[in-house]
Amino acid sequence: MPANRFNGFTEYGIGIGLRVAHYGHILSRKPVVDWFEIISENFMVDGGRPLHVLDQILEQYRVVQHGVSMYFGSAEPLNREHLKRLKRLIKRTGTPWLSDHLCWGSVDGRYTHDLLPMPYTFAAAKTTARKIRQAQDFLEVPIAVENVSSYAEFHASEMSEWEFLSEVVERADCGILLDVNNIYVSSRNHDFDPVDYLNGVPIERVAQIHIAGHSQYRKYVLDTHDHPVIDPVWKLYARATALAGPTATLLEWDAQIPSFKEVHREALKAKRFIQPGREVARV
């Protein structure tokens, strides 16, 4: 399947998140890794160890930036100082695309440091899309927005989550970072069919995919990134890649982090589920 204009990085393969716990192993052993994803905010500094380590990583590996605080869904304007720092980091890393979350998390300049779900309304989609366009124009790099896991719904919503995601990315003319674990988590919490989600988004806009583990509690599922990927999530991943074609994929493991080798081994399992050139018909 040929790459579309959002998924133009089919050769990127399988990446893992760059985490402090693995710095020593990576810098001393130099393992073979397709690419690393960094949390942008951890490196938006003027100097010190973070940038020293990052520069060493950049000497040997491709790096893609992933953000956690753009808050495209918040009501206030984008933070210009944040954008300036982000653009400096983009020039440093040469990231081919940039991702952040489809969520809100700030009010009157105060940040919750959480990824809060949005009401799925046309008004919210319009405002969110405008901010994504503004960020993309300023940063001069393609942006892909990630679907978040959610644990509450708004009575004001006018559409499903996947319809809202589609509305936003079409209006913003941006890509999607499709997190199949988040789809699974939300489907369990809100009782919908995760396959309907995959069939409902503009698959041609999928630029990257996230896979991860989660925690099951009595009444809900929590996106904890502290376990291996479970079989139902792998099945969703297989369907997503069958629809979108080979897509840059990232394993997230952010808590109770095991050895680098274990994380890398879990990430490479993704290769078993990629079926190049095969497309699944929408149902």
PDB file of C-alpha atoms in Angstrom:
ATOM      1  CA  MET A   1       0.000   0.000   0.000  1.00  0.00           C
ATOM      2  CA  PRO A   2       1.547   3.333  -0.993  1.00  0.00           C
ATOM      3  CA  ALA A   3       2.115   5.915   1.722  1.00  0.00           C
ATOM      4  CA  ASN A   4      -0.377   8.747   1.872  1.00  0.00           C
ATOM      5  CA  ARG A   5       0.652  12.318   2.607  1.00  0.00           C
ATOM      6  CA  PHE A   6       0.184  11.902   6.358  1.00  0.00           C
ATOM      7  CA  ASN A   7       1.701   8.446   6.613  1.00  0.00           C
ATOM      8  CA  GLY A   8       4.834   9.197   4.645  1.00  0.00           C
ATOM      9  CA  PHE A   9       7.144   7.439   7.092  1.00  0.00           C
ATOM     10  CA  THR A  10       6.392   3.776   6.452  1.00  0.00           C
ATOM     11  CA  GLU A  11      10.086   2.923   6.707  1.00  0.00           C
ATOM     12  CA  TYR A  12      10.303   4.166  10.298  1.00  0.00           C
ATOM     13  CA  GLY A  13       9.348   0.792  11.719  1.00  0.00           C
ATOM     14  CA  ILE A  14       9.056   0.258  15.471  1.00  0.00           C
ATOM     15  CA  GLY A  15      10.192   2.805  18.059  1.00  0.00           C
ATOM     16  CA  ILE A  16      10.256   3.011  21.834  1.00  0.00           C
ATOM     17  CA  GLY A  17      10.092   5.886  24.273  1.00  0.00           C
ATOM     18  CA  LEU A  18      13.389   7.346  25.472  1.00  0.00           C
ATOM     19  CA  ARG A  19      13.317   7.030  29.264  1.00  0.00           C
ATOM     20  CA  VAL A  20      15.855   8.039  31.941  1.00  0.00           C
ATOM     21  CA  ALA A  21      15.989   4.485  33.295  1.00  0.00           C
ATOM     22  CA  HIS A  22      17.479   3.318  29.994  1.00  0.00           C
ATOM     23  CA  TYR A  23      19.983   6.120  29.325  1.00  0.00           C
ATOM     24  CA  GLY A  24      22.964   4.134  30.580  1.00  0.00           C
ATOM     25  CA  HIS A  25      22.149   1.030  28.565  1.00  0.00           C
ATOM     26  CA  ILE A  26      21.479   2.937  25.341  1.00  0.00           C
ATOM     27  CA  LEU A  27      24.577   5.121  25.508  1.00  0.00           C
ATOM     28  CA  SER A  28      26.924   2.291  26.479  1.00  0.00           C
ATOM     29  CA  ARG A  29      25.478  -0.624  24.477  1.00  0.00           C
ATOM     30  CA  LYS A  30      24.135   1.294  21.460  1.00  0.00           C
ATOM     31  CA  PRO A  31      21.310  -1.182  20.737  1.00  0.00           C
ATOM     32  CA  VAL A  32      19.715  -1.362  17.300  1.00  0.00           C
ATOM     33  CA  VAL A  33      16.487   0.645  17.511  1.00  0.00           C
ATOM     34  CA  ASP A  34      14.498   2.047  14.584  1.00  0.00           C
ATOM     35  CA  TRP A  35      13.809   5.340  16.403  1.00  0.00           C
ATOM     36  CA  PHE A  36      13.132   6.911  19.776  1.00  0.00           C
ATOM     37  CA  GLU A  37      10.170   9.033  20.782  1.00  0.00           C
ATOM     38  CA  ILE A  38      10.914  11.827  23.250  1.00  0.00           C
ATOM     39  CA  ILE A  39       8.495  13.808  25.391  1.00  0.00           C
ATOM     40  CA  SER A  40       9.156  17.300  24.072  1.00  0.00           C
ATOM     41  CA  GLU A  41       8.583  19.044  27.390  1.00  0.00           C
ATOM     42  CA  ASN A  42      11.407  17.063  29.039  1.00  0.00           C
ATOM     43  CA  PHE A  43      13.919  18.649  26.655  1.00  0.00           C
ATOM     44  CA  MET A  44      12.600  22.210  26.290  1.00  0.00           C
ATOM     45  CA  VAL A  45      15.376  23.540  28.493  1.00  0.00           C
ATOM     46  CA  ASP A  46      18.393  25.770  27.955  1.00  0.00           C
ATOM     47  CA  GLY A  47      21.030  23.195  28.838  1.00  0.00           C
ATOM     48  CA  GLY A  48      22.036  20.523  31.310  1.00  0.00           C
ATOM     49  CA  ARG A  49      21.901  16.733  31.247  1.00  0.00           C
ATOM     50  CA  PRO A  50      18.678  16.349  29.202  1.00  0.00           C
ATOM     51  CA  LEU A  51      20.123  18.099  26.163  1.00  0.00           C
ATOM     52  CA  HIS A  52      23.552  16.496  26.671  1.00  0.00           C
ATOM     53  CA  VAL A  53      21.960  13.048  26.520  1.00  0.00           C
ATOM     54  CA  LEU A  54      19.660  14.021  23.652  1.00  0.00           C
ATOM     55  CA  ASP A  55      22.570  15.206  21.519  1.00  0.00           C
ATOM     56  CA  GLN A  56      24.318  11.866  22.044  1.00  0.00           C
ATOM     57  CA  ILE A  57      21.148  10.034  21.056  1.00  0.00           C
ATOM     58  CA  LEU A  58      20.785  12.192  17.936  1.00  0.00           C
ATOM     59  CA  GLU A  59      24.275  11.206  16.822  1.00  0.00           C
ATOM     60  CA  GLN A  60      23.077   7.616  16.372  1.00  0.00           C
ATOM     61  CA  TYR A  61      19.277   7.489  16.209  1.00  0.00           C
ATOM     62  CA  ARG A  62      16.247   9.076  14.625  1.00  0.00           C
ATOM     63  CA  VAL A  63      14.056  10.934  17.106  1.00  0.00           C
ATOM     64  CA  VAL A  64      10.380  11.873  16.933  1.00  0.00           C
ATOM     65  CA  GLN A  65       8.859  14.413  19.325  1.00  0.00           C
ATOM     66  CA  HIS A  66       5.669  13.783  21.290  1.00  0.00           C
ATOM     67  CA  GLY A  67       4.089  16.524  23.398  1.00  0.00           C
ATOM     68  CA  VAL A  68       1.834  16.491  26.450  1.00  0.00           C
ATOM     69  CA  SER A  69       0.890  20.132  27.034  1.00  0.00           C
ATOM     70  CA  MET A  70      -0.247  21.873  23.841  1.00  0.00           C
ATOM     71  CA  TYR A  71      -3.846  21.370  25.025  1.00  0.00           C
ATOM     72  CA  PHE A  72      -5.442  22.090  21.668  1.00  0.00           C
ATOM     73  CA  GLY A  73      -8.864  21.696  23.256  1.00  0.00           C
ATOM     74  CA  SER A  74      -8.421  24.384  25.910  1.00  0.00           C
ATOM     75  CA  ALA A  75     -10.335  27.616  25.402  1.00  0.00           C
ATOM     76  CA  GLU A  76      -7.431  30.061  25.699  1.00  0.00           C
ATOM     77  CA  PRO A  77      -4.971  30.855  22.867  1.00  0.00           C
ATOM     78  CA  LEU A  78      -1.822  28.824  22.316  1.00  0.00           C
ATOM     79  CA  ASN A  79       1.103  29.705  24.576  1.00  0.00           C
ATOM     80  CA  ARG A  80       3.520  31.593  22.309  1.00  0.00           C
ATOM     81  CA  GLU A  81       6.523  31.118  24.586  1.00  0.00           C
ATOM     82  CA  HIS A  82       5.862  27.377  24.643  1.00  0.00           C
ATOM     83  CA  LEU A  83       5.680  27.350  20.854  1.00  0.00           C
ATOM     84  CA  LYS A  84       8.981  29.220  20.554  1.00  0.00           C
ATOM     85  CA  ARG A  85      10.766  26.744  22.832  1.00  0.00           C
ATOM     86  CA  LEU A  86       9.167  23.861  20.987  1.00  0.00           C
ATOM     87  CA  LYS A  87      10.330  25.201  17.633  1.00  0.00           C
ATOM     88  CA  ARG A  88      13.918  25.472  18.902  1.00  0.00           C
ATOM     89  CA  LEU A  89      13.777  21.827  19.925  1.00  0.00           C
ATOM     90  CA  ILE A  90      12.300  20.828  16.571  1.00  0.00           C
ATOM     91  CA  LYS A  91      15.262  22.422  14.817  1.00  0.00           C
ATOM     92  CA  ARG A  92      17.622  20.544  17.148  1.00  0.00           C
ATOM     93  CA  THR A  93      16.071  17.111  16.641  1.00  0.00           C
ATOM     94  CA  GLY A  94      14.928  17.383  13.032  1.00  0.00           C
ATOM     95  CA  THR A  95      11.761  15.509  13.969  1.00  0.00           C
ATOM     96  CA  PRO A  96       9.840  14.721  10.758  1.00  0.00           C
ATOM     97  CA  TRP A  97       6.490  15.174  12.488  1.00  0.00           C
ATOM     98  CA  LEU A  98       5.227  16.286  15.873  1.00  0.00           C
ATOM     99  CA  SER A  99       2.402  14.818  17.931  1.00  0.00           C
ATOM    100  CA  ASP A 100       0.288  15.938  20.863  1.00  0.00           C
ATOM    101  CA  HIS A 101      -3.082  15.049  22.350  1.00  0.00           C
ATOM    102  CA  LEU A 102      -6.654  15.871  21.421  1.00  0.00           C
ATOM    103  CA  CYS A 103      -7.614  17.120  24.865  1.00  0.00           C
ATOM    104  CA  TRP A 104      -7.758  20.112  27.161  1.00  0.00           C
ATOM    105  CA  GLY A 105      -5.826  20.694  30.382  1.00  0.00           C
ATOM    106  CA  SER A 106      -5.297  24.388  31.074  1.00  0.00           C
ATOM    107  CA  VAL A 107      -7.460  27.234  32.373  1.00  0.00           C
ATOM    108  CA  ASP A 108      -6.383  30.892  32.581  1.00  0.00           C
ATOM    109  CA  GLY A 109      -2.717  29.957  32.160  1.00  0.00           C
ATOM    110  CA  ARG A 110      -2.801  27.261  34.849  1.00  0.00           C
ATOM    111  CA  TYR A 111      -1.941  23.745  33.771  1.00  0.00           C
ATOM    112  CA  THR A 112      -3.487  20.579  35.199  1.00  0.00           C
ATOM    113  CA  HIS A 113      -0.731  18.371  33.742  1.00  0.00           C
ATOM    114  CA  ASP A 114      -3.450  15.931  32.775  1.00  0.00           C
ATOM    115  CA  LEU A 115      -5.024  14.923  29.462  1.00  0.00           C
ATOM    116  CA  LEU A 116      -8.703  15.735  29.962  1.00  0.00           C
ATOM    117  CA  PRO A 117     -11.389  14.569  27.512  1.00  0.00           C
ATOM    118  CA  MET A 118     -13.448  17.099  25.593  1.00  0.00           C
ATOM    119  CA  PRO A 119     -17.147  17.501  24.861  1.00  0.00           C
ATOM    120  CA  TYR A 120     -17.630  16.206  21.328  1.00  0.00           C
ATOM    121  CA  THR A 121     -19.357  19.251  19.849  1.00  0.00           C
ATOM    122  CA  PHE A 122     -19.002  21.018  16.514  1.00  0.00           C
ATOM    123  CA  ALA A 123     -18.065  24.245  18.294  1.00  0.00           C
ATOM    124  CA  ALA A 124     -15.235  22.494  20.170  1.00  0.00           C
ATOM    125  CA  ALA A 125     -14.048  20.844  16.957  1.00  0.00           C
ATOM    126  CA  LYS A 126     -13.913  24.200  15.175  1.00  0.00           C
ATOM    127  CA  THR A 127     -11.929  25.889  17.965  1.00  0.00           C
ATOM    128  CA  THR A 128      -9.559  22.948  18.353  1.00  0.00           C
ATOM    129  CA  ALA A 129      -8.891  22.668  14.623  1.00  0.00           C
ATOM    130  CA  ARG A 130      -8.095  26.386  14.384  1.00  0.00           C
ATOM    131  CA  LYS A 131      -5.464  26.056  17.119  1.00  0.00           C
ATOM    132  CA  ILE A 132      -3.903  23.011  15.449  1.00  0.00           C
ATOM    133  CA  ARG A 133      -3.629  24.937  12.187  1.00  0.00           C
ATOM    134  CA  GLN A 134      -2.026  27.868  14.007  1.00  0.00           C
ATOM    135  CA  ALA A 135       0.521  25.585  15.686  1.00  0.00           C
ATOM    136  CA  GLN A 136       1.315  23.770  12.454  1.00  0.00           C
ATOM    137  CA  ASP A 137       1.845  27.055  10.593  1.00  0.00           C
ATOM    138  CA  PHE A 138       4.149  28.403  13.325  1.00  0.00           C
ATOM    139  CA  LEU A 139       6.150  25.223  13.907  1.00  0.00           C
ATOM    140  CA  GLU A 140       6.507  24.413  10.191  1.00  0.00           C
ATOM    141  CA  VAL A 141       6.290  20.669  10.752  1.00  0.00           C
ATOM    142  CA  PRO A 142       3.358  18.253  10.276  1.00  0.00           C
ATOM    143  CA  ILE A 143       1.248  17.669  13.400  1.00  0.00           C
ATOM    144  CA  ALA A 144      -0.563  14.460  14.339  1.00  0.00           C
ATOM    145  CA  VAL A 145      -3.124  14.559  17.157  1.00  0.00           C
ATOM    146  CA  GLU A 146      -3.602  11.597  19.493  1.00  0.00           C
ATOM    147  CA  ASN A 147      -6.896  10.215  20.754  1.00  0.00           C
ATOM    148  CA  VAL A 148      -6.798  10.035  24.566  1.00  0.00           C
ATOM    149  CA  SER A 149      -8.276   7.445  26.909  1.00  0.00           C
ATOM    150  CA  SER A 150     -11.349   8.703  28.756  1.00  0.00           C
ATOM    151  CA  TYR A 151     -13.269   7.897  31.903  1.00  0.00           C
ATOM    152  CA  ALA A 152     -16.192  10.352  31.712  1.00  0.00           C
ATOM    153  CA  GLU A 153     -18.571  11.581  29.030  1.00  0.00           C
ATOM    154  CA  PHE A 154     -20.270  14.930  28.478  1.00  0.00           C
ATOM    155  CA  HIS A 155     -24.031  15.276  28.066  1.00  0.00           C
ATOM    156  CA  ALA A 156     -23.321  18.123  25.645  1.00  0.00           C
ATOM    157  CA  SER A 157     -21.598  15.826  23.116  1.00  0.00           C
ATOM    158  CA  GLU A 158     -23.142  15.867  19.653  1.00  0.00           C
ATOM    159  CA  MET A 159     -21.240  12.949  18.136  1.00  0.00           C
ATOM    160  CA  SER A 160     -19.094   9.929  18.951  1.00  0.00           C
ATOM    161  CA  GLU A 161     -15.417  10.259  19.836  1.00  0.00           C
ATOM    162  CA  TRP A 162     -14.281   8.942  16.471  1.00  0.00           C
ATOM    163  CA  GLU A 163     -16.633  11.313  14.652  1.00  0.00           C
ATOM    164  CA  PHE A 164     -15.197  14.177  16.706  1.00  0.00           C
ATOM    165  CA  LEU A 165     -11.615  13.127  15.939  1.00  0.00           C
ATOM    166  CA  SER A 166     -12.497  12.950  12.240  1.00  0.00           C
ATOM    167  CA  GLU A 167     -14.165  16.378  12.331  1.00  0.00           C
ATOM    168  CA  VAL A 168     -11.131  17.967  13.988  1.00  0.00           C
ATOM    169  CA  VAL A 169      -8.450  16.511  11.710  1.00  0.00           C
ATOM    170  CA  GLU A 170     -10.414  17.243   8.543  1.00  0.00           C
ATOM    171  CA  ARG A 171     -10.928  20.867   9.612  1.00  0.00           C
ATOM    172  CA  ALA A 172      -7.288  21.212  10.708  1.00  0.00           C
ATOM    173  CA  ASP A 173      -5.936  19.234   7.748  1.00  0.00           C
ATOM    174  CA  CYS A 174      -3.562  17.384  10.077  1.00  0.00           C
ATOM    175  CA  GLY A 175      -2.605  13.804  10.832  1.00  0.00           C
ATOM    176  CA  ILE A 176      -3.697  11.312  13.487  1.00  0.00           C
ATOM    177  CA  LEU A 177      -1.593   9.569  16.096  1.00  0.00           C
ATOM    178  CA  LEU A 178      -3.852   6.557  16.538  1.00  0.00           C
ATOM    179  CA  ASP A 179      -3.460   5.070  20.024  1.00  0.00           C
ATOM    180  CA  VAL A 180      -5.091   1.639  19.788  1.00  0.00           C
ATOM    181  CA  ASN A 181      -4.644   1.005  23.515  1.00  0.00           C
ATOM    182  CA  ASN A 182      -6.568   4.202  24.269  1.00  0.00           C
ATOM    183  CA  ILE A 183      -9.314   3.079  21.906  1.00  0.00           C
ATOM    184  CA  TYR A 184      -9.550  -0.236  23.770  1.00  0.00           C
ATOM    185  CA  VAL A 185      -9.523   1.433  27.202  1.00  0.00           C
ATOM    186  CA  SER A 186     -12.251   3.911  26.244  1.00  0.00           C
ATOM    187  CA  SER A 187     -14.327   1.189  24.578  1.00  0.00           C
ATOM    188  CA  ARG A 188     -14.362  -0.769  27.831  1.00  0.00           C
ATOM    189  CA  ASN A 189     -15.171   2.300  29.916  1.00  0.00           C
ATOM    190  CA  HIS A 190     -17.940   3.559  27.612  1.00  0.00           C
ATOM    191  CA  ASP A 191     -19.227   0.303  26.105  1.00  0.00           C
ATOM    192  CA  PHE A 192     -18.654   0.753  22.388  1.00  0.00           C
ATOM    193  CA  ASP A 193     -17.124  -1.537  19.771  1.00  0.00           C
ATOM    194  CA  PRO A 194     -13.474  -0.522  19.189  1.00  0.00           C
ATOM    195  CA  VAL A 195     -13.687  -1.797  15.606  1.00  0.00           C
ATOM    196  CA  ASP A 196     -16.384   0.804  14.938  1.00  0.00           C
ATOM    197  CA  TYR A 197     -13.807   3.403  16.017  1.00  0.00           C
ATOM    198  CA  LEU A 198     -11.182   2.141  13.571  1.00  0.00           C
ATOM    199  CA  ASN A 199     -13.723   1.970  10.764  1.00  0.00           C
ATOM    200  CA  GLY A 200     -14.966   5.468  11.568  1.00  0.00           C
ATOM    201  CA  VAL A 201     -11.770   7.533  11.354  1.00  0.00           C
ATOM    202  CA  PRO A 202     -10.115   8.781   8.131  1.00  0.00           C
ATOM    203  CA  ILE A 203      -7.479   6.072   8.066  1.00  0.00           C
ATOM    204  CA  GLU A 204      -5.568   7.909   5.335  1.00  0.00           C
ATOM    205  CA  ARG A 205      -4.627  10.513   7.964  1.00  0.00           C
ATOM    206  CA  VAL A 206      -2.973   8.059  10.365  1.00  0.00           C
ATOM    207  CA  ALA A 207       0.670   9.125  10.628  1.00  0.00           C
ATOM    208  CA  GLN A 208       1.696   7.077  13.676  1.00  0.00           C
ATOM    209  CA  ILE A 209       0.328   4.403  16.012  1.00  0.00           C
ATOM    210  CA  HIS A 210       0.778   3.952  19.770  1.00  0.00           C
ATOM    211  CA  ILE A 211       0.534   0.630  21.567  1.00  0.00           C
ATOM    212  CA  ALA A 212       0.733   0.167  25.338  1.00  0.00           C
ATOM    213  CA  GLY A 213      -0.425  -1.787  28.349  1.00  0.00           C
ATOM    214  CA  HIS A 214      -3.083  -0.802  30.884  1.00  0.00           C
ATOM    215  CA  SER A 215      -4.597  -1.836  34.213  1.00  0.00           C
ATOM    216  CA  GLN A 216      -7.974  -3.493  34.748  1.00  0.00           C
ATOM    217  CA  TYR A 217      -9.961  -2.498  37.826  1.00  0.00           C
ATOM    218  CA  ARG A 218     -13.358  -3.682  38.987  1.00  0.00           C
ATOM    219  CA  LYS A 219     -15.395  -0.906  37.375  1.00  0.00           C
ATOM    220  CA  TYR A 220     -13.051   0.634  34.834  1.00  0.00           C
ATOM    221  CA  VAL A 221      -9.869   0.246  32.797  1.00  0.00           C
ATOM    222  CA  LEU A 222      -6.995   2.700  33.375  1.00  0.00           C
ATOM    223  CA  ASP A 223      -4.350   3.672  30.820  1.00  0.00           C
ATOM    224  CA  THR A 224      -1.265   3.134  33.001  1.00  0.00           C
ATOM    225  CA  HIS A 225       1.462   2.179  30.490  1.00  0.00           C
ATOM    226  CA  ASP A 226       2.938  -0.239  33.024  1.00  0.00           C
ATOM    227  CA  HIS A 227       2.133  -3.657  31.539  1.00  0.00           C
ATOM    228  CA  PRO A 228       2.779  -5.572  28.324  1.00  0.00           C
ATOM    229  CA  VAL A 229       0.270  -5.165  25.507  1.00  0.00           C
ATOM    230  CA  ILE A 230      -2.695  -7.555  25.824  1.00  0.00           C
ATOM    231  CA  ASP A 231      -4.086  -9.694  22.993  1.00  0.00           C
ATOM    232  CA  PRO A 232      -7.223  -7.601  22.248  1.00  0.00           C
ATOM    233  CA  VAL A 233      -5.036  -4.523  21.779  1.00  0.00           C
ATOM    234  CA  TRP A 234      -2.687  -6.433  19.480  1.00  0.00           C
ATOM    235  CA  LYS A 235      -5.727  -7.475  17.418  1.00  0.00           C
ATOM    236  CA  LEU A 236      -6.804  -3.847  17.126  1.00  0.00           C
ATOM    237  CA  TYR A 237      -3.266  -2.955  16.090  1.00  0.00           C
ATOM    238  CA  ALA A 238      -3.337  -5.663  13.409  1.00  0.00           C
ATOM    239  CA  ARG A 239      -6.560  -4.259  12.002  1.00  0.00           C
ATOM    240  CA  ALA A 240      -5.257  -0.688  12.125  1.00  0.00           C
ATOM    241  CA  THR A 241      -2.123  -1.565  10.172  1.00  0.00           C
ATOM    242  CA  ALA A 242      -4.127  -3.628   7.715  1.00  0.00           C
ATOM    243  CA  LEU A 243      -6.250  -0.553   7.046  1.00  0.00           C
ATOM    244  CA  ALA A 244      -3.476   2.052   7.066  1.00  0.00           C
ATOM    245  CA  GLY A 245      -0.579  -0.039   5.803  1.00  0.00           C
ATOM    246  CA  PRO A 246       2.815  -0.203   7.553  1.00  0.00           C
ATOM    247  CA  THR A 247       2.868   2.744   9.953  1.00  0.00           C
ATOM    248  CA  ALA A 248       5.472   4.141  12.345  1.00  0.00           C
ATOM    249  CA  THR A 249       4.634   2.450  15.655  1.00  0.00           C
ATOM    250  CA  LEU A 250       5.658   3.329  19.202  1.00  0.00           C
ATOM    251  CA  LEU A 251       5.439   1.203  22.356  1.00  0.00           C
ATOM    252  CA  GLU A 252       4.725   3.288  25.470  1.00  0.00           C
ATOM    253  CA  TRP A 253       5.978   1.973  28.824  1.00  0.00           C
ATOM    254  CA  ASP A 254       6.115   4.772  31.396  1.00  0.00           C
ATOM    255  CA  ALA A 255       5.691   3.214  34.854  1.00  0.00           C
ATOM    256  CA  GLN A 256       7.220   0.179  36.560  1.00  0.00           C
ATOM    257  CA  ILE A 257       9.690   0.296  33.675  1.00  0.00           C
ATOM    258  CA  PRO A 258      11.546  -3.002  33.185  1.00  0.00           C
ATOM    259  CA  SER A 259      14.932  -3.453  31.528  1.00  0.00           C
ATOM    260  CA  PHE A 260      15.592  -1.935  28.132  1.00  0.00           C
ATOM    261  CA  LYS A 261      15.780  -5.401  26.578  1.00  0.00           C
ATOM    262  CA  GLU A 262      12.332  -6.326  27.871  1.00  0.00           C
ATOM    263  CA  VAL A 263      10.754  -3.111  26.605  1.00  0.00           C
ATOM    264  CA  HIS A 264      12.455  -3.464  23.227  1.00  0.00           C
ATOM    265  CA  ARG A 265      11.383  -7.101  22.952  1.00  0.00           C
ATOM    266  CA  GLU A 266       7.774  -6.143  23.667  1.00  0.00           C
ATOM    267  CA  ALA A 267       7.898  -3.394  21.043  1.00  0.00           C
ATOM    268  CA  LEU A 268       9.240  -5.725  18.376  1.00  0.00           C
ATOM    269  CA  LYS A 269       6.234  -8.028  18.806  1.00  0.00           C
ATOM    270  CA  ALA A 270       4.430  -5.474  16.650  1.00  0.00           C
ATOM    271  CA  LYS A 271       6.171  -6.880  13.580  1.00  0.00           C
ATOM    272  CA  ARG A 272       4.083 -10.061  13.883  1.00  0.00           C
ATOM    273  CA  PHE A 273       0.889  -8.104  13.280  1.00  0.00           C
ATOM    274  CA  ILE A 274       1.911  -5.947  10.319  1.00  0.00           C
ATOM    275  CA  GLN A 275       0.665  -7.223   6.972  1.00  0.00           C
ATOM    276  CA  PRO A 276       2.168  -5.069   4.211  1.00  0.00           C
ATOM    277  CA  GLY A 277      -0.004  -4.306   1.241  1.00  0.00           C
ATOM    278  CA  ARG A 278      -3.187  -5.804   2.702  1.00  0.00           C
ATOM    279  CA  GLU A 279      -6.246  -3.663   3.218  1.00  0.00           C
ATOM    280  CA  VAL A 280      -9.267  -4.675   5.279  1.00  0.00           C
ATOM    281  CA  ALA A 281     -12.650  -3.599   3.946  1.00  0.00           C
ATOM    282  CA  ARG A 282     -14.626  -1.333   6.235  1.00  0.00           C
ATOM    283  CA  VAL A 283     -17.608  -3.022   7.876  1.00  0.00           C
TER     284      VAL A 283
END
